[in-house]
DNA sequence: CGCATTTAATTCATATATTAATCTTTAACC
DNA sequence: GGTTAAAGATTAATATATGAATTAAATGCG
């Protein structure tokens, strides 16, 4: 069962795809003094008046511990605001400030143009096959419902650490 | 030109694909006390007696400044060795030690099995379409030959900083 | 030969990722 | 109604990413 070349494994292809695609976008973000993660947060906040922090984790794919720092810096820059939820005081609601929202008009044109170029670099059928393949992969591998709970339960039941 | 949902953009789909795929692999690496990047380096070194560090950057997709630290830790762990090139004393040749090579047999079975599961979660045609789509994207976006050199040249000729 | 350029590593400063642990607030349940 | 467990956010420790700058060795060329 000859193992294929490591560089041709699916994960490495995914990493390489991002490595060739993202630098052009980051150059755009950098013009506004934003990192890629800061951009992602703003990009999501532009679509809604306010978003619970836990939802931001899912929508931006920024891990919770990292998001803390990203929001800290965005807050210091005056681009976002945090508020404690009124009914449930555990949740933190995040919203873009006026300055944060102003960046949308400044950045989206270039980003859209670059995205259009990206899309135009593949023919329509290949592009769609790529999107479909990614979606199916995500759906197939996405942790089953209740997996986390089941795992937590298991952790409490038996020994767990089999060195 | 209604912008699509951010989560459905190609970059976010790529990030999400990695996010759902890699955790299972990382759990395997962790059993041997390896991080994902340390694994990648070893995985490449298993295929050859020795690899120049610059080649490792390309093959593992670990940026040069990060690779320094990864190799430091692998060296301390006794899993790899560094040697200065004999003809060209700028290059650093990296090779796996006996201990480093021993990890191959310990890790590859689980990794292969998990990879097989991953592959089996999609039908053959979808899997291949995904691979093809990624390859075409990479080929289309890969910086053109001489782009770096041309860029460096341009940087020295004219003003460059157009704020 | 001697100098300007390139190449390969490395360093630096800052930002983010990963995993585990902690803390507070809710929800659940007897 | 009080105790226990779960959810959401945060902290902590370590590892890696990113972009700019630096160093040392090799190369091109007048």
mmCIF file of C-alpha atoms (C1' of nucleotides) in Angstrom, chain B residues 35 37 62-63 65-66 73 87-90, chain D residues 14-20 24-27:
data_model
loop_
_atom_site.group_PDB
_atom_site.id
_atom_site.type_symbol
_atom_site.label_atom_id
_atom_site.label_comp_id
_atom_site.label_asym_id
_atom_site.label_seq_id
_atom_site.Cartn_x
_atom_site.Cartn_y
_atom_site.Cartn_z
ATOM 1 C CA UNK B 35 3.119 18.781 17.372
ATOM 2 C CA UNK B 37 4.675 20.858 12.568
ATOM 3 C CA UNK B 62 6.410 25.806 7.596
ATOM 4 C CA UNK B 63 7.693 29.387 7.250
ATOM 5 C CA UNK B 65 11.313 31.688 10.955
ATOM 6 C CA UNK B 66 8.985 29.074 12.466
ATOM 7 C CA UNK B 73 12.860 21.473 19.651
ATOM 8 C CA UNK B 87 30.366 22.746 -0.364
ATOM 9 C CA UNK B 88 27.979 25.606 0.345
ATOM 10 C CA UNK B 89 28.371 26.611 3.959
ATOM 11 C CA UNK B 90 25.209 28.680 3.939
ATOM 12 C "C1'" DT D 14 3.928 26.648 25.089
ATOM 13 C "C1'" DA D 15 4.351 26.562 20.045
ATOM 14 C "C1'" DT D 16 3.787 28.587 15.611
ATOM 15 C "C1'" DA D 17 2.760 32.483 11.976
ATOM 16 C "C1'" DT D 18 3.816 36.842 9.839
ATOM 17 C "C1'" DG D 19 6.608 40.489 8.048
ATOM 18 C "C1'" DA D 20 10.690 43.159 8.417
ATOM 19 C "C1'" DA D 24 27.094 35.336 6.560
ATOM 20 C "C1'" DA D 25 28.405 32.984 2.567
ATOM 21 C "C1'" DA D 26 28.373 32.613 -2.447
ATOM 22 C "C1'" DT D 27 27.895 34.552 -7.103
#
